[in-house]
Coordinates of C-alpha atoms and ligand atoms in Angstrom, one line a residue:
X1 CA -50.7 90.5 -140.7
X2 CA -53.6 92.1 -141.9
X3 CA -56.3 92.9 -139.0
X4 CA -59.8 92.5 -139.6
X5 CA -61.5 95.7 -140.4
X6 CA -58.6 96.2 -143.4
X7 CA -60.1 92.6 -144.6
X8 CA -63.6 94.2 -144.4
X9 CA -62.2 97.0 -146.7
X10 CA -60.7 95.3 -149.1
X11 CA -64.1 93.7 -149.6
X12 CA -65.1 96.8 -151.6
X13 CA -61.9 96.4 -154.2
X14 CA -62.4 93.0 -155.0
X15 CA -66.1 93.4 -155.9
X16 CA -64.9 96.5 -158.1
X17 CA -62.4 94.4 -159.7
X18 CA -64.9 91.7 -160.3
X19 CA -67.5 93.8 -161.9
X20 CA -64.7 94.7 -164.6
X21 CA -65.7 97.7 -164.4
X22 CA -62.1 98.7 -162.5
X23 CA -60.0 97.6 -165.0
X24 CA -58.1 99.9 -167.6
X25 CA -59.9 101.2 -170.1
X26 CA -58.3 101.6 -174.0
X27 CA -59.7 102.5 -177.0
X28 CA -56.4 100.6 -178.8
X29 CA -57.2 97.0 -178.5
X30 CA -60.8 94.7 -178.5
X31 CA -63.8 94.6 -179.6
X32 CA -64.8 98.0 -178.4
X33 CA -61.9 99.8 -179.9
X34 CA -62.0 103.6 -181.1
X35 CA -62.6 102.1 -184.8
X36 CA -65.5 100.3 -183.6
X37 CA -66.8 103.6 -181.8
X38 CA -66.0 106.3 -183.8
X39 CA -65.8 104.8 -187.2
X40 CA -67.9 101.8 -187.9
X41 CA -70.6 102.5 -185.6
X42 CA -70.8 105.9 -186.4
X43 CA -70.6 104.8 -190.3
X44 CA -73.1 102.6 -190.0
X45 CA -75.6 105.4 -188.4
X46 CA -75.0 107.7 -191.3
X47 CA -75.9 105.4 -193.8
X48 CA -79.4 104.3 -192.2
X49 CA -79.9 107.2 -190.7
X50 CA -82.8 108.0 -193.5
X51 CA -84.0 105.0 -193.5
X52 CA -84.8 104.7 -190.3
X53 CA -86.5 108.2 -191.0
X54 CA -88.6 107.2 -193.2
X55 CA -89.7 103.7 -191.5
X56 CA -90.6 106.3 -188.4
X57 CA -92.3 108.5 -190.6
X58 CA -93.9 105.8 -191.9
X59 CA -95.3 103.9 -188.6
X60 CA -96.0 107.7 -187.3
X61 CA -98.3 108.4 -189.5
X62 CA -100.3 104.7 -189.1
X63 CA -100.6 105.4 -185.1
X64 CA -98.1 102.9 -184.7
X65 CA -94.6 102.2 -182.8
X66 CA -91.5 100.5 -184.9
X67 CA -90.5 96.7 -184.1
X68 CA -87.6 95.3 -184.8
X69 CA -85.9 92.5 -184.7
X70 CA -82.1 91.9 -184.6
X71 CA -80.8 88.4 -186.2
X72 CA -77.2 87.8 -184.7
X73 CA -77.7 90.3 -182.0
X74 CA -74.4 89.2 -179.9
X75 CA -75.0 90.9 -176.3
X76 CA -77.6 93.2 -177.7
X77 CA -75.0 95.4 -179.9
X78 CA -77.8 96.8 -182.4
X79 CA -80.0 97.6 -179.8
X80 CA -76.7 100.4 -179.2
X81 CA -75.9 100.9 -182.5
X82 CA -79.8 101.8 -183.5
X83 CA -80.4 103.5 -180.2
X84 CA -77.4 105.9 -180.7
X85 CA -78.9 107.3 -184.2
X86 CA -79.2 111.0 -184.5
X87 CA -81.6 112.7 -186.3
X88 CA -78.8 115.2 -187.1
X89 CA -75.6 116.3 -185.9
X90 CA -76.8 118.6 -183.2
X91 CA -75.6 122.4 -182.6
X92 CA -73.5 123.2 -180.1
X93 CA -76.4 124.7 -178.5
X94 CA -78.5 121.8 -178.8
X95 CA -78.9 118.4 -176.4
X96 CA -78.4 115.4 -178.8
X97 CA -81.1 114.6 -180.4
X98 CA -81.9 110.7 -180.5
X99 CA -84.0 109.6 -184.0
X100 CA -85.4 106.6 -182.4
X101 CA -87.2 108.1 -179.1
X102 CA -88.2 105.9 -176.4
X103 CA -91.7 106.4 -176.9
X104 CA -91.8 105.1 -180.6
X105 CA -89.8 101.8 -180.2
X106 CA -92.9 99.0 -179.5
X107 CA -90.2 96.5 -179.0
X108 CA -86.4 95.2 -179.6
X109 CA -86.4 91.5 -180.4
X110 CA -82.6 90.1 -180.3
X111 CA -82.0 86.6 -182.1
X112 CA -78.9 84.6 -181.5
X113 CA -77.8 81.1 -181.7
X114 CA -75.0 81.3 -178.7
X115 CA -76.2 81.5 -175.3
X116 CA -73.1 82.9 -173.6
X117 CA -74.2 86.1 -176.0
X118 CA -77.9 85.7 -175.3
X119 CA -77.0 85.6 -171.6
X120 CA -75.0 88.6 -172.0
X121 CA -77.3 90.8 -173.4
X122 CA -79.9 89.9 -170.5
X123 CA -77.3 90.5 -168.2
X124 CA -76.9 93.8 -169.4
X125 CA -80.8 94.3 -170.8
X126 CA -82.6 92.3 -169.3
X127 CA -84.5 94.8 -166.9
X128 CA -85.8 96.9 -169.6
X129 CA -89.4 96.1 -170.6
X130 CA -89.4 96.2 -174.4
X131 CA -86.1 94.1 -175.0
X132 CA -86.2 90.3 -175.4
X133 CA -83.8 88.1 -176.4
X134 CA -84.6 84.5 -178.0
X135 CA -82.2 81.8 -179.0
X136 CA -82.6 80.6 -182.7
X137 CA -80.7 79.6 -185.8
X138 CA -81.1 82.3 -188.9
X139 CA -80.2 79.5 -191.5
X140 CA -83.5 77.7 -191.2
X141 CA -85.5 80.4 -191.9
X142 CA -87.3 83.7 -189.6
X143 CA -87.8 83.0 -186.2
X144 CA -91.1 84.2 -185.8
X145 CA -94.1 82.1 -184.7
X146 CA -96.8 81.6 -187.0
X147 CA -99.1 84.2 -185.2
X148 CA -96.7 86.4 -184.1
X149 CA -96.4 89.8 -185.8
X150 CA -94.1 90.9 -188.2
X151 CA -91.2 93.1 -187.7
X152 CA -90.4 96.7 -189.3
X153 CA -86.6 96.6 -189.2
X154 CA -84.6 93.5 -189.4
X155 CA -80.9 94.7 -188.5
X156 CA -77.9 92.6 -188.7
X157 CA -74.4 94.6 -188.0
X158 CA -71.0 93.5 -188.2
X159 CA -70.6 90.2 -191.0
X160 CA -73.8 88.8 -189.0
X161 CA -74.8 88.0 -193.1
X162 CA -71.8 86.3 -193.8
X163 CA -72.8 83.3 -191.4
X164 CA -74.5 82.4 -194.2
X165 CA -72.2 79.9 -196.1
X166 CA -75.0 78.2 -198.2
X167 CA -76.9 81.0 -200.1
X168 CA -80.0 79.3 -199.9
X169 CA -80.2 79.6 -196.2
X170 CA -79.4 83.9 -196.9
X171 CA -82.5 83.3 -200.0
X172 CA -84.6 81.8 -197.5
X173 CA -84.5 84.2 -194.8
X174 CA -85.0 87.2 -196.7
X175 CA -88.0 85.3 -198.9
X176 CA -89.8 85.2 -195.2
X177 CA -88.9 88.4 -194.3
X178 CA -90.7 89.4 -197.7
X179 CA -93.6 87.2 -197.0
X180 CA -94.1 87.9 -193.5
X181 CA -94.1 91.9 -194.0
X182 CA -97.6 93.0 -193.6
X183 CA -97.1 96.4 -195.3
X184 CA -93.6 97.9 -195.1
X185 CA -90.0 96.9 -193.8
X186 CA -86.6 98.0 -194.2
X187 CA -83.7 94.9 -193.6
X188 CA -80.3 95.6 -193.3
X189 CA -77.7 93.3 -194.1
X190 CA -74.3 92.6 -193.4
X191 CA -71.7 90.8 -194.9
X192 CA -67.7 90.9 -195.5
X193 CA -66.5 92.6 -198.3
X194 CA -65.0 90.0 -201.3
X195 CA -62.4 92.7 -202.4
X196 CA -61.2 93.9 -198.7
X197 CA -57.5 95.0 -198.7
X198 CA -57.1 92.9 -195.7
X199 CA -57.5 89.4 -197.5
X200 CA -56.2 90.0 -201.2
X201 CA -54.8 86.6 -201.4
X202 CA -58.3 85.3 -201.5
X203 CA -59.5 87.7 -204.3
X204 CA -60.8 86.4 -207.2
X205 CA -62.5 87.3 -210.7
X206 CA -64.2 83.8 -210.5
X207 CA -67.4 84.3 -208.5
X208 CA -67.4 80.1 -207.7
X209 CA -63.8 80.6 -205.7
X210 CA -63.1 81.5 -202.4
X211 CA -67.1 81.9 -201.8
X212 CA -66.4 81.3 -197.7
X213 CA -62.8 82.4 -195.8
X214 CA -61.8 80.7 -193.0
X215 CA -61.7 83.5 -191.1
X216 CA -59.2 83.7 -187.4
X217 CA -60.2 85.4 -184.9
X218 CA -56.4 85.8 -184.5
X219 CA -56.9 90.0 -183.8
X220 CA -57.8 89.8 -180.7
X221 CA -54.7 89.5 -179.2
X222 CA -51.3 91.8 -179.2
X223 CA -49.0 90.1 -182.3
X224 CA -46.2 88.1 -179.9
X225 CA -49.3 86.1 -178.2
X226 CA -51.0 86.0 -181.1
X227 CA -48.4 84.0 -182.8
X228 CA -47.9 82.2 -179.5
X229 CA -51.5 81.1 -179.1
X230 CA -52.1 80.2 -183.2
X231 CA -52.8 76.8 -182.8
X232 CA -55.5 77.8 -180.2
X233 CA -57.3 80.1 -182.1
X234 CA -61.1 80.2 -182.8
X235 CA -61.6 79.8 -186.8
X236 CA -64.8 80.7 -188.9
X237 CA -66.4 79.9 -191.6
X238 CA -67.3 83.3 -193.4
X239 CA -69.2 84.2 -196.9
X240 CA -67.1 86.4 -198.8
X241 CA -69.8 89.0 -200.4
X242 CA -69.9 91.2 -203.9
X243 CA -72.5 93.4 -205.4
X244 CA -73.1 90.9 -207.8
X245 CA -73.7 88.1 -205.2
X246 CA -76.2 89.8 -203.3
X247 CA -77.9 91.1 -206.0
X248 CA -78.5 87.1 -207.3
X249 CA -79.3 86.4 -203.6
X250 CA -81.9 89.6 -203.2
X251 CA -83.2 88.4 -206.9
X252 CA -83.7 84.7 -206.4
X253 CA -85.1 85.7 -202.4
X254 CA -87.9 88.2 -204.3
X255 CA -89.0 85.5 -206.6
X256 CA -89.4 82.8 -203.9
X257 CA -91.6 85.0 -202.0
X258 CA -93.1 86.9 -205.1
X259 CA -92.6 90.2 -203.2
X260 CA -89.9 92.9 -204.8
X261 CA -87.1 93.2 -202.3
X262 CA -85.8 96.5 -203.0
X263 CA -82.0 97.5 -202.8
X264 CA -81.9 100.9 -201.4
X265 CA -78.2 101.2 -200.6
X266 CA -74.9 99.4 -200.7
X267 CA -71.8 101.1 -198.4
X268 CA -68.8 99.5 -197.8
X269 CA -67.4 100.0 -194.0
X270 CA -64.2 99.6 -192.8
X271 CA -61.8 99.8 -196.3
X272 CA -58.2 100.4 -194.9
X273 CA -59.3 99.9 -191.2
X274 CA -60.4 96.1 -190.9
X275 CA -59.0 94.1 -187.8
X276 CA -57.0 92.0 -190.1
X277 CA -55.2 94.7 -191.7
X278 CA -53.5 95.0 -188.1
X279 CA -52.9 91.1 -188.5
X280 CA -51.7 90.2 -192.3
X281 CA -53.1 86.9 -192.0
X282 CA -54.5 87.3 -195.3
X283 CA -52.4 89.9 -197.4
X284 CA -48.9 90.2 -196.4
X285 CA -48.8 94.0 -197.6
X286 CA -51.5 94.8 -194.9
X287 CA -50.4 97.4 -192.7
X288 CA -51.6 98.2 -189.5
X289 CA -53.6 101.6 -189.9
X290 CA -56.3 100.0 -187.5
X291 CA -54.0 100.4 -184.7
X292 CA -53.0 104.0 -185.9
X293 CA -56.3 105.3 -186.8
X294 CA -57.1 104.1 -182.9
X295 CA -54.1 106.3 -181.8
X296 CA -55.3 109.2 -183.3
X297 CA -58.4 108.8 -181.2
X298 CA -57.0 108.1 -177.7
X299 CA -57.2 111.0 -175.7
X300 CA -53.2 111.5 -174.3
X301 CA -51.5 109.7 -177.0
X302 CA -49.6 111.4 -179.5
X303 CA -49.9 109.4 -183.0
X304 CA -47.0 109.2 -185.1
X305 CA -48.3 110.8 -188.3
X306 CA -45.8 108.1 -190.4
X307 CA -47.4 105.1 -189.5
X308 CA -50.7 106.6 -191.3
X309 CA -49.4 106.6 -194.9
X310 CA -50.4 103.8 -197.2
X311 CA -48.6 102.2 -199.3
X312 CA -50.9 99.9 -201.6
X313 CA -50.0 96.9 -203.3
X314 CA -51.7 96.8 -206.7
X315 CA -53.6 92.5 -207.4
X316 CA -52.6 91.8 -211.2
X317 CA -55.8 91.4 -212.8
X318 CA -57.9 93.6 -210.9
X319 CA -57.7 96.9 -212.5
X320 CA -60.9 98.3 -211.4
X321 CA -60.0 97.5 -207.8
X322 CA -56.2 98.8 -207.9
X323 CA -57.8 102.1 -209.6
X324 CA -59.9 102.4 -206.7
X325 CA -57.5 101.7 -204.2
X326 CA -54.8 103.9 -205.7
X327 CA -57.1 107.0 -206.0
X328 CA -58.2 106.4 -202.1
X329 CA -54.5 105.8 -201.6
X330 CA -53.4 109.1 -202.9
X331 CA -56.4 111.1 -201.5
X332 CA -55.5 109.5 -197.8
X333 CA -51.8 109.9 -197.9
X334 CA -52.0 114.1 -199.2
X335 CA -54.7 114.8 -196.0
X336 CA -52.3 112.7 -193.7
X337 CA -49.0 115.2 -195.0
X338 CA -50.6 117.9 -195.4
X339 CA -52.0 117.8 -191.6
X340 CA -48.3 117.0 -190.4
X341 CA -46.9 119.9 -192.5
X342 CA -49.5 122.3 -191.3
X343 CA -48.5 121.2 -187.6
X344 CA -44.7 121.3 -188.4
X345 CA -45.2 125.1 -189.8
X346 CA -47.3 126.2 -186.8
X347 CA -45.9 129.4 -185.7
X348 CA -46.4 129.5 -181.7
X349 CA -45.3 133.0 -181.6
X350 CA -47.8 134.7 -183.9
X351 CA -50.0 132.1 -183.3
X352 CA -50.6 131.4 -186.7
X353 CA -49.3 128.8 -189.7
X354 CA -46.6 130.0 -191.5
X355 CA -47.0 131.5 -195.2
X356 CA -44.7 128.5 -196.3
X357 CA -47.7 126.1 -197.1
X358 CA -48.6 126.2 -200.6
X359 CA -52.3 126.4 -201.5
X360 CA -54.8 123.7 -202.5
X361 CA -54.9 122.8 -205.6
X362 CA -57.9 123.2 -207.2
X363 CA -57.3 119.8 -209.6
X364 CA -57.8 117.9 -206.1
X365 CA -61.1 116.2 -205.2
X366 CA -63.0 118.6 -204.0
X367 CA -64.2 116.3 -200.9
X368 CA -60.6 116.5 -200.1
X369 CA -59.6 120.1 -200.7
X370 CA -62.5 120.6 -198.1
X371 CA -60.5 118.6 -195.1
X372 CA -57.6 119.6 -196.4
X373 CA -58.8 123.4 -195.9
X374 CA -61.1 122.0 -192.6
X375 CA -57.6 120.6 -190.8
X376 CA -56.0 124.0 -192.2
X377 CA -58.7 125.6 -190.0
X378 CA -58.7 123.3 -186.8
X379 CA -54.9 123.7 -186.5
X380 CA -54.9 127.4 -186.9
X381 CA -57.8 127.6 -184.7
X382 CA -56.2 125.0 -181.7
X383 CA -53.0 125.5 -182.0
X384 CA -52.4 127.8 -179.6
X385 CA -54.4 126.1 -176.7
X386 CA -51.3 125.1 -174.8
X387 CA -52.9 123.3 -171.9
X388 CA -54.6 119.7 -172.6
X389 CA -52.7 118.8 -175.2
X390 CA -54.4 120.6 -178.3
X391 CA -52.7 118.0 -180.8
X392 CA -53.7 114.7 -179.5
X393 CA -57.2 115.5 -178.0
X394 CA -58.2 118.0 -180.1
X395 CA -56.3 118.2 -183.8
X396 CA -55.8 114.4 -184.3
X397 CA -59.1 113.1 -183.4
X398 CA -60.0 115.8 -186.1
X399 CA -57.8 114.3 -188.2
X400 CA -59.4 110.9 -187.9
X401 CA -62.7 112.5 -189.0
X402 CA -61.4 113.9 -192.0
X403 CA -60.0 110.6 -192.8
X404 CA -63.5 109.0 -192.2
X405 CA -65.6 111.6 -194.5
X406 CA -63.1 111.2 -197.1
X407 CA -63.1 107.4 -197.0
X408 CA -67.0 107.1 -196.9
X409 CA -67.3 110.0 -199.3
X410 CA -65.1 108.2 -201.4
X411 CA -66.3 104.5 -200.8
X412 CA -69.0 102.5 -204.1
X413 CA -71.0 100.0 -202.0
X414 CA -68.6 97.1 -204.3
X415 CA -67.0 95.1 -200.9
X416 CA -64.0 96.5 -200.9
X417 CA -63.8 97.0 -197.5
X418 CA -64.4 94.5 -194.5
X419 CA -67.9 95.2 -194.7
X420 CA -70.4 95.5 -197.4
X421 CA -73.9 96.4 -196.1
X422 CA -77.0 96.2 -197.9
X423 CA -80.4 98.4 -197.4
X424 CA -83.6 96.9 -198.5
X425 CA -87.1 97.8 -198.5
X426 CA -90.2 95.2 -198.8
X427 CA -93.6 97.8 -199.5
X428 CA -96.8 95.9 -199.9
X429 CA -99.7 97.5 -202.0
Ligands
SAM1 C1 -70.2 89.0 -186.2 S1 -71.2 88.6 -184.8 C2 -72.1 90.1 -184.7 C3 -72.6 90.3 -183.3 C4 -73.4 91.6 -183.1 N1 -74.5 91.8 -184.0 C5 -72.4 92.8 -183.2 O1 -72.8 93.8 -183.9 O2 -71.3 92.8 -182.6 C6 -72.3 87.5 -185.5 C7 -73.4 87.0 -184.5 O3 -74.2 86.1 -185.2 C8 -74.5 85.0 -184.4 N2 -74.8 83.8 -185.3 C9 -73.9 83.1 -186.1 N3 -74.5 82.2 -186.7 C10 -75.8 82.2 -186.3 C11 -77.0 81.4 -186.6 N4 -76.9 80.5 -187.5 N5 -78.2 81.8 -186.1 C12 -78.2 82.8 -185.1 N6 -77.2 83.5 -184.8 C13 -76.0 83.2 -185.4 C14 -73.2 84.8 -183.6 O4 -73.4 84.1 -182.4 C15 -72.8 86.3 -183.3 O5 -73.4 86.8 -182.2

């Protein structure tokens, strides 16, 4: 039997496990995955990166701090996302360099209609002094009192947009955004992309059709109790999104408040890496290249090159997409063999790559002769490391960054890919 001063001990474990901060943690499964980190987070900085610039310039130069307000903030991830802009990608030398600096950010306002969220996010912010969370719905218009003043950046990350299923509530919310801006604001929205590999079955050339998915959240469980639980699982009701679509929303939103709401920029996120590619729910061609493009960021874990080649299945009757899709395809797939041949003809001896790999083409891209050449580089350069496992912390995760620039190099701002985010601007006289 257990004496007394061991109970006392095992105090300390069971208030570690209870924090969850004891338990495993992976970068291969939930919400927080290495996609989520490295890609779509990171993605998602890039693009607003100048933007967010020029809204600092901007307040800098009126004496003034920026405020902004998050609609669908979940437990606060914007505040993260926003906080975790760089101006640059620093020098080794360098400390990172934050864009948005303590000092400039007046205040973080985070909007959400769930309070198990809201109460999340003061759980994990509550104790700073310029974040404040307030519960509100975003389809009946801006939550923001009468006298209260306006924000400078209205963020919304991760489909937040697509919780729109009526476009008069999205037309609304931006019209008050527009009227409410004093001088100058920058909104960013987010929806899901229309033409996302992940749910071709739904596609559609009639704009009227398939406007909201009923989107499972079936990915966040391991496939065996995923099918096991089905019945159980949470459904949505999401707003699949074009270029078209929003510009008609953006158009009809700047006429109801007689302000120009400006499109800035269009990226798609996430185009081969959506959760539901891991699932085929919604396309039974889907394959799981979430799960491997995790793999090749996990630090120990040795990715199986194979289970990164695409194989894309061509929609009849969508040409423009297929075209797309097939060029990405072929772009994707030559980075992925090329990388496994260059590790396959490492010469450990002379410490060098063999003289059996044929040059680049020069008819190739040219954003991917240059991570073609990059990966020719980091394997010649780390493959003689030895000790820490040179290939899966070092060469792979360099893989999946060649794989990101080349998809985001590549990518049109159209929705084919789970997300399609919008950049506005609203500029008074
Ligand atoms: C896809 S999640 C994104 C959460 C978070 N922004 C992130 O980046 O992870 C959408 C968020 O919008 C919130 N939401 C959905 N409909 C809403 C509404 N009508 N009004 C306010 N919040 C809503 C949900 O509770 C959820 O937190």
């Amino acid at each position: 039997m257990a004496n007394k001063a061991d109970n006392d001990q095992m105090g300390a474990y069971t208030e570690a496990v209870q924090s969850g901060l004891y338990a495993k943690q992976t970068g291969l499964v939930g919400k927080y995955d290495n996609v989520r980190r490295y890609w779509e987070d990171e993605i998602t900085r890039d693009f607003i990166r100048p933007h967010l610039q020029e809204l600092m310039n901007y307040k800098r130069s009126s004496m003034q701090r920026i405020r902004i307000m998050d609609i669908g903030c979940g437990s606060a991830d914007g505040y993260e996302l926003l906080a975790g802009i760089r101006q640059r990608d620093p020098d080794l030398q360098d400390s990172q360099i934050n864009l948005l600096t303590p000092d400039m950010l007046g205040v973080y306002c985070g909007v959400d209609l769930n309070e198990d969220l809201l109460h999340q996010a003061a759980s994990y912010y509550g104790h700073h002094p310029k974040l404040e969370f307030r519960q509100a719905d975003f389809t009946q218009g801006l939550p923001l009192d009468k006298d209260e003043r306006s924000y400078d950046l209205y963020f919304a990350s991760y489909g937040t947009w697509s919780h729109h299923n009526q476009d008069e509530t999205a037309v609304r919310l931006l019209a008050d955004i527009a009227r409410r801006t004093d001088e100058y604001a920058i909104i960013v929205c987010d929806w899901l992309g229309r033409y996302s590999y992940e749910w071709q079955t739904l596609w559609t050339n009639d704009l009227t059709e398939n406007r909201n998915m009923d989107y499972v959240v079936s990915y966040i469980y391991e496939k065996e109790e995923r099918e096991a639980r089905r019945d159980e699982l949470q459904h949505l009701t999401l707003r699949l999104m074009c270029r078209q679509e929003i510009d008609a929303i953006v158009g009809a939103a700047s006429k109801e408040a007689g302000t120009e709401i400006k499109p800035l920029r269009f990226f798609d996120r996430s185009i081969l890496t959506g959760r539901h590619m891991d699932t085929a729910d919604y396309n039974p061609h889907a394959q799981p290249l979430r799960q491997a493009v995790n793999v090749l960021h996990e630090s120990n874990v040795r990715a199986d090159l194979n289970s990164l080649l695409v194989n894309y299945v061509p929609k009849a009757g969508f040409d423009f997409i297929n075209d797309y899709f097939e060029h990405l395809q072929m772009c994707w797939n030559t980075l992925v063999e090329y990388t496994g041949m260059l590790l396959k003809e490492y010469d450990h001896e002379k410490e060098e790559i063999s003289t059996n790999i044929r040059p680049i083409p020069a008819s190739y891209p040219e954003v991917l002769r240059r991570m073609m050449e990059r990966m020719r580089r980091v394997v010649e350069n780390t493959g003689w490391l030895g000790i820490g496992l040179p290939r899966e912390n070092v060469i792979e995760p360099q893989l999946g960054y060649a794989l990101r620039h080349l998809v985001t190099t590549l990518q049109q701002g159209q929705g084919c890919a789970h997300g399609l985010v919008g950049v506005f601007e609203v500029k008074k006289g």
